[in-house]
Amino acid sequence: QVQLQESGPGLVRPSETLSLTCTVSGGSVSDYYWSWIRQTPGKGLEWIGYIYYTGSPNYNPSLKSRVSMSLDTSKNQVFLTLTSVTAADTAIYYCAKDLRPSMVTAWFDPWGQGTPVTVSS
Amino acid sequence: ETVLTQSPATLSLSPGERATLSCRSSHSLSSHLAWYQQRPGQPPRLLIYDASTRATGIPARFSGSGSGTDFTLTIASLEPEDSAVYYCQQRSNWPPVFGGGTKVEI
């Protein structure tokens, strides 16, 4: 049973860079595609992008200029970086596993518990 | 970008009643639609994918139907633990997009 746990700073200053970590247990990060998804009261659920241990990440065009994803197979972790943040980036950030191994189905199962991020000075 | 519109916004029903939730897409999705359940303070949980396939461990009272632009999630006989917000999500037209949700109150 794969489990995911997000971590990162709860508060980020405007214009700075947000960095989050997703730690995977019960499975290998090399086996699946991993997505980041965020949730806000105003915009709801928004898919940010996915990454696999080979190939290039795939990002939502709405965030592509500010997003970067990577992973560390030795630590079984997935990372999200979002630059030049504003108040609009205030959200709960989730990492999620793709449903099937080694392929993109874009069905997300399971999700981590999420980490809240506030952008404020 | 594909827009998913869910209705109603809120559904208030009693235990044992049948719930019918709708998700309408601005573009055809074939059968590339999923449903998630989000209980308060919890992350979303995958219920249904490919429009009608139940995810592992999901009770049989949850069923999905539809294709193209109109989809339905049915909860056959509501249990108290079904109180949650339900989201649809499409993957047919990139990027993946979620609907705004339907809140089910029991």
PDB file of N, CA and C in Angstrom, chain B residues 22-62:
ATOM      1  N   SER B  22     -24.484  14.952 -11.200  1.00  0.00           N
ATOM      2  CA  SER B  22     -24.249  15.164 -12.627  1.00  0.00           C
ATOM      3  C   SER B  22     -22.945  15.913 -12.876  1.00  0.00           C
ATOM      4  N   CYS B  23     -22.282  15.556 -13.962  1.00  0.00           N
ATOM      5  CA  CYS B  23     -21.084  16.246 -14.421  1.00  0.00           C
ATOM      6  C   CYS B  23     -21.213  16.420 -15.928  1.00  0.00           C
ATOM      7  N   ARG B  24     -21.187  17.662 -16.374  1.00  0.00           N
ATOM      8  CA  ARG B  24     -21.332  17.959 -17.801  1.00  0.00           C
ATOM      9  C   ARG B  24     -20.065  18.623 -18.298  1.00  0.00           C
ATOM     10  N   SER B  25     -19.583  18.177 -19.450  1.00  0.00           N
ATOM     11  CA  SER B  25     -18.334  18.672 -20.016  1.00  0.00           C
ATOM     12  C   SER B  25     -18.588  19.595 -21.198  1.00  0.00           C
ATOM     13  N   SER B  26     -17.699  20.594 -21.366  1.00  0.00           N
ATOM     14  CA  SER B  26     -17.794  21.509 -22.499  1.00  0.00           C
ATOM     15  C   SER B  26     -17.293  20.871 -23.789  1.00  0.00           C
ATOM     16  N   HIS B  27     -16.569  19.765 -23.689  1.00  0.00           N
ATOM     17  CA  HIS B  27     -16.067  19.031 -24.848  1.00  0.00           C
ATOM     18  C   HIS B  27     -16.284  17.537 -24.608  1.00  0.00           C
ATOM     19  N   SER B  28     -16.376  16.795 -25.687  1.00  0.00           N
ATOM     20  CA  SER B  28     -16.559  15.358 -25.557  1.00  0.00           C
ATOM     21  C   SER B  28     -15.345  14.714 -24.891  1.00  0.00           C
ATOM     22  N   LEU B  29     -15.622  13.784 -23.980  1.00  0.00           N
ATOM     23  CA  LEU B  29     -14.558  13.122 -23.224  1.00  0.00           C
ATOM     24  C   LEU B  29     -14.467  11.629 -23.527  1.00  0.00           C
ATOM     25  N   SER B  30     -15.270  11.136 -24.445  1.00  0.00           N
ATOM     26  CA  SER B  30     -15.424   9.685 -24.597  1.00  0.00           C
ATOM     27  C   SER B  30     -15.805   9.133 -23.206  1.00  0.00           C
ATOM     28  N   SER B  31     -15.018   8.215 -22.670  1.00  0.00           N
ATOM     29  CA  SER B  31     -15.317   7.711 -21.314  1.00  0.00           C
ATOM     30  C   SER B  31     -14.223   8.109 -20.320  1.00  0.00           C
ATOM     31  N   HIS B  32     -13.452   9.156 -20.660  1.00  0.00           N
ATOM     32  CA  HIS B  32     -12.293   9.513 -19.857  1.00  0.00           C
ATOM     33  C   HIS B  32     -12.655  10.455 -18.715  1.00  0.00           C
ATOM     34  N   LEU B  33     -13.444   9.930 -17.792  1.00  0.00           N
ATOM     35  CA  LEU B  33     -13.891  10.719 -16.659  1.00  0.00           C
ATOM     36  C   LEU B  33     -13.783   9.913 -15.381  1.00  0.00           C
ATOM     37  N   ALA B  34     -13.404  10.602 -14.291  1.00  0.00           N
ATOM     38  CA  ALA B  34     -13.302   9.969 -12.975  1.00  0.00           C
ATOM     39  C   ALA B  34     -14.114  10.757 -11.951  1.00  0.00           C
ATOM     40  N   TRP B  35     -14.430  10.079 -10.854  1.00  0.00           N
ATOM     41  CA  TRP B  35     -15.109  10.700  -9.722  1.00  0.00           C
ATOM     42  C   TRP B  35     -14.282  10.483  -8.459  1.00  0.00           C
ATOM     43  N   TYR B  36     -14.225  11.532  -7.631  1.00  0.00           N
ATOM     44  CA  TYR B  36     -13.506  11.479  -6.364  1.00  0.00           C
ATOM     45  C   TYR B  36     -14.452  11.901  -5.238  1.00  0.00           C
ATOM     46  N   GLN B  37     -14.192  11.371  -4.059  1.00  0.00           N
ATOM     47  CA  GLN B  37     -14.906  11.748  -2.847  1.00  0.00           C
ATOM     48  C   GLN B  37     -13.931  12.452  -1.906  1.00  0.00           C
ATOM     49  N   GLN B  38     -14.334  13.597  -1.361  1.00  0.00           N
ATOM     50  CA  GLN B  38     -13.503  14.276  -0.381  1.00  0.00           C
ATOM     51  C   GLN B  38     -14.303  14.552   0.888  1.00  0.00           C
ATOM     52  N   ARG B  39     -13.960  13.849   1.930  1.00  0.00           N
ATOM     53  CA  ARG B  39     -14.572  14.101   3.236  1.00  0.00           C
ATOM     54  C   ARG B  39     -13.860  15.266   3.909  1.00  0.00           C
ATOM     55  N   PRO B  40     -14.512  15.917   4.866  1.00  0.00           N
ATOM     56  CA  PRO B  40     -13.883  17.076   5.521  1.00  0.00           C
ATOM     57  C   PRO B  40     -12.519  16.740   6.120  1.00  0.00           C
ATOM     58  N   GLY B  41     -11.538  17.582   5.819  1.00  0.00           N
ATOM     59  CA  GLY B  41     -10.201  17.403   6.355  1.00  0.00           C
ATOM     60  C   GLY B  41      -9.394  16.284   5.737  1.00  0.00           C
ATOM     61  N   GLN B  42      -9.926  15.685   4.678  1.00  0.00           N
ATOM     62  CA  GLN B  42      -9.254  14.563   4.025  1.00  0.00           C
ATOM     63  C   GLN B  42      -8.902  14.900   2.570  1.00  0.00           C
ATOM     64  N   PRO B  43      -7.938  14.196   2.001  1.00  0.00           N
ATOM     65  CA  PRO B  43      -7.674  14.401   0.572  1.00  0.00           C
ATOM     66  C   PRO B  43      -8.745  13.698  -0.256  1.00  0.00           C
ATOM     67  N   PRO B  44      -8.863  14.060  -1.514  1.00  0.00           N
ATOM     68  CA  PRO B  44      -9.781  13.332  -2.389  1.00  0.00           C
ATOM     69  C   PRO B  44      -9.399  11.860  -2.497  1.00  0.00           C
ATOM     70  N   ARG B  45     -10.420  11.022  -2.686  1.00  0.00           N
ATOM     71  CA  ARG B  45     -10.239   9.573  -2.854  1.00  0.00           C
ATOM     72  C   ARG B  45     -10.884   9.165  -4.163  1.00  0.00           C
ATOM     73  N   LEU B  46     -10.146   8.402  -4.964  1.00  0.00           N
ATOM     74  CA  LEU B  46     -10.677   7.949  -6.256  1.00  0.00           C
ATOM     75  C   LEU B  46     -11.791   6.935  -6.034  1.00  0.00           C
ATOM     76  N   LEU B  47     -12.954   7.209  -6.631  1.00  0.00           N
ATOM     77  CA  LEU B  47     -14.092   6.291  -6.557  1.00  0.00           C
ATOM     78  C   LEU B  47     -14.276   5.515  -7.855  1.00  0.00           C
ATOM     79  N   ILE B  48     -14.324   6.257  -8.948  1.00  0.00           N
ATOM     80  CA  ILE B  48     -14.687   5.726 -10.261  1.00  0.00           C
ATOM     81  C   ILE B  48     -13.717   6.287 -11.288  1.00  0.00           C
ATOM     82  N   TYR B  49     -13.259   5.475 -12.236  1.00  0.00           N
ATOM     83  CA  TYR B  49     -12.477   5.971 -13.366  1.00  0.00           C
ATOM     84  C   TYR B  49     -12.985   5.322 -14.641  1.00  0.00           C
ATOM     85  N   ASP B  50     -12.556   5.893 -15.759  1.00  0.00           N
ATOM     86  CA  ASP B  50     -13.073   5.442 -17.059  1.00  0.00           C
ATOM     87  C   ASP B  50     -14.605   5.419 -17.063  1.00  0.00           C
ATOM     88  N   ALA B  51     -15.171   6.403 -16.401  1.00  0.00           N
ATOM     89  CA  ALA B  51     -16.615   6.673 -16.336  1.00  0.00           C
ATOM     90  C   ALA B  51     -17.406   5.691 -15.480  1.00  0.00           C
ATOM     91  N   SER B  52     -17.007   4.408 -15.466  1.00  0.00           N
ATOM     92  CA  SER B  52     -17.876   3.431 -14.806  1.00  0.00           C
ATOM     93  C   SER B  52     -17.128   2.337 -14.046  1.00  0.00           C
ATOM     94  N   THR B  53     -15.808   2.387 -13.983  1.00  0.00           N
ATOM     95  CA  THR B  53     -15.031   1.361 -13.290  1.00  0.00           C
ATOM     96  C   THR B  53     -14.772   1.782 -11.850  1.00  0.00           C
ATOM     97  N   ARG B  54     -15.228   0.963 -10.915  1.00  0.00           N
ATOM     98  CA  ARG B  54     -14.989   1.273  -9.496  1.00  0.00           C
ATOM     99  C   ARG B  54     -13.523   1.036  -9.146  1.00  0.00           C
ATOM    100  N   ALA B  55     -12.939   1.949  -8.385  1.00  0.00           N
ATOM    101  CA  ALA B  55     -11.577   1.764  -7.914  1.00  0.00           C
ATOM    102  C   ALA B  55     -11.549   0.683  -6.834  1.00  0.00           C
ATOM    103  N   THR B  56     -10.365   0.195  -6.540  1.00  0.00           N
ATOM    104  CA  THR B  56     -10.194  -0.870  -5.560  1.00  0.00           C
ATOM    105  C   THR B  56     -10.759  -0.463  -4.202  1.00  0.00           C
ATOM    106  N   GLY B  57     -11.584  -1.327  -3.636  1.00  0.00           N
ATOM    107  CA  GLY B  57     -12.098  -1.097  -2.288  1.00  0.00           C
ATOM    108  C   GLY B  57     -13.319  -0.212  -2.199  1.00  0.00           C
ATOM    109  N   ILE B  58     -13.823   0.257  -3.334  1.00  0.00           N
ATOM    110  CA  ILE B  58     -14.991   1.151  -3.324  1.00  0.00           C
ATOM    111  C   ILE B  58     -16.267   0.308  -3.279  1.00  0.00           C
ATOM    112  N   PRO B  59     -17.179   0.633  -2.350  1.00  0.00           N
ATOM    113  CA  PRO B  59     -18.401  -0.167  -2.210  1.00  0.00           C
ATOM    114  C   PRO B  59     -19.263  -0.159  -3.472  1.00  0.00           C
ATOM    115  N   ALA B  60     -20.015  -1.226  -3.642  1.00  0.00           N
ATOM    116  CA  ALA B  60     -20.824  -1.406  -4.851  1.00  0.00           C
ATOM    117  C   ALA B  60     -21.971  -0.406  -4.952  1.00  0.00           C
ATOM    118  N   ARG B  61     -22.293   0.295  -3.862  1.00  0.00           N
ATOM    119  CA  ARG B  61     -23.392   1.277  -3.939  1.00  0.00           C
ATOM    120  C   ARG B  61     -22.999   2.501  -4.782  1.00  0.00           C
ATOM    121  N   PHE B  62     -21.704   2.650  -5.060  1.00  0.00           N
ATOM    122  CA  PHE B  62     -21.236   3.727  -5.921  1.00  0.00           C
ATOM    123  C   PHE B  62     -21.160   3.201  -7.364  1.00  0.00           C
TER     124      PHE B  62
END
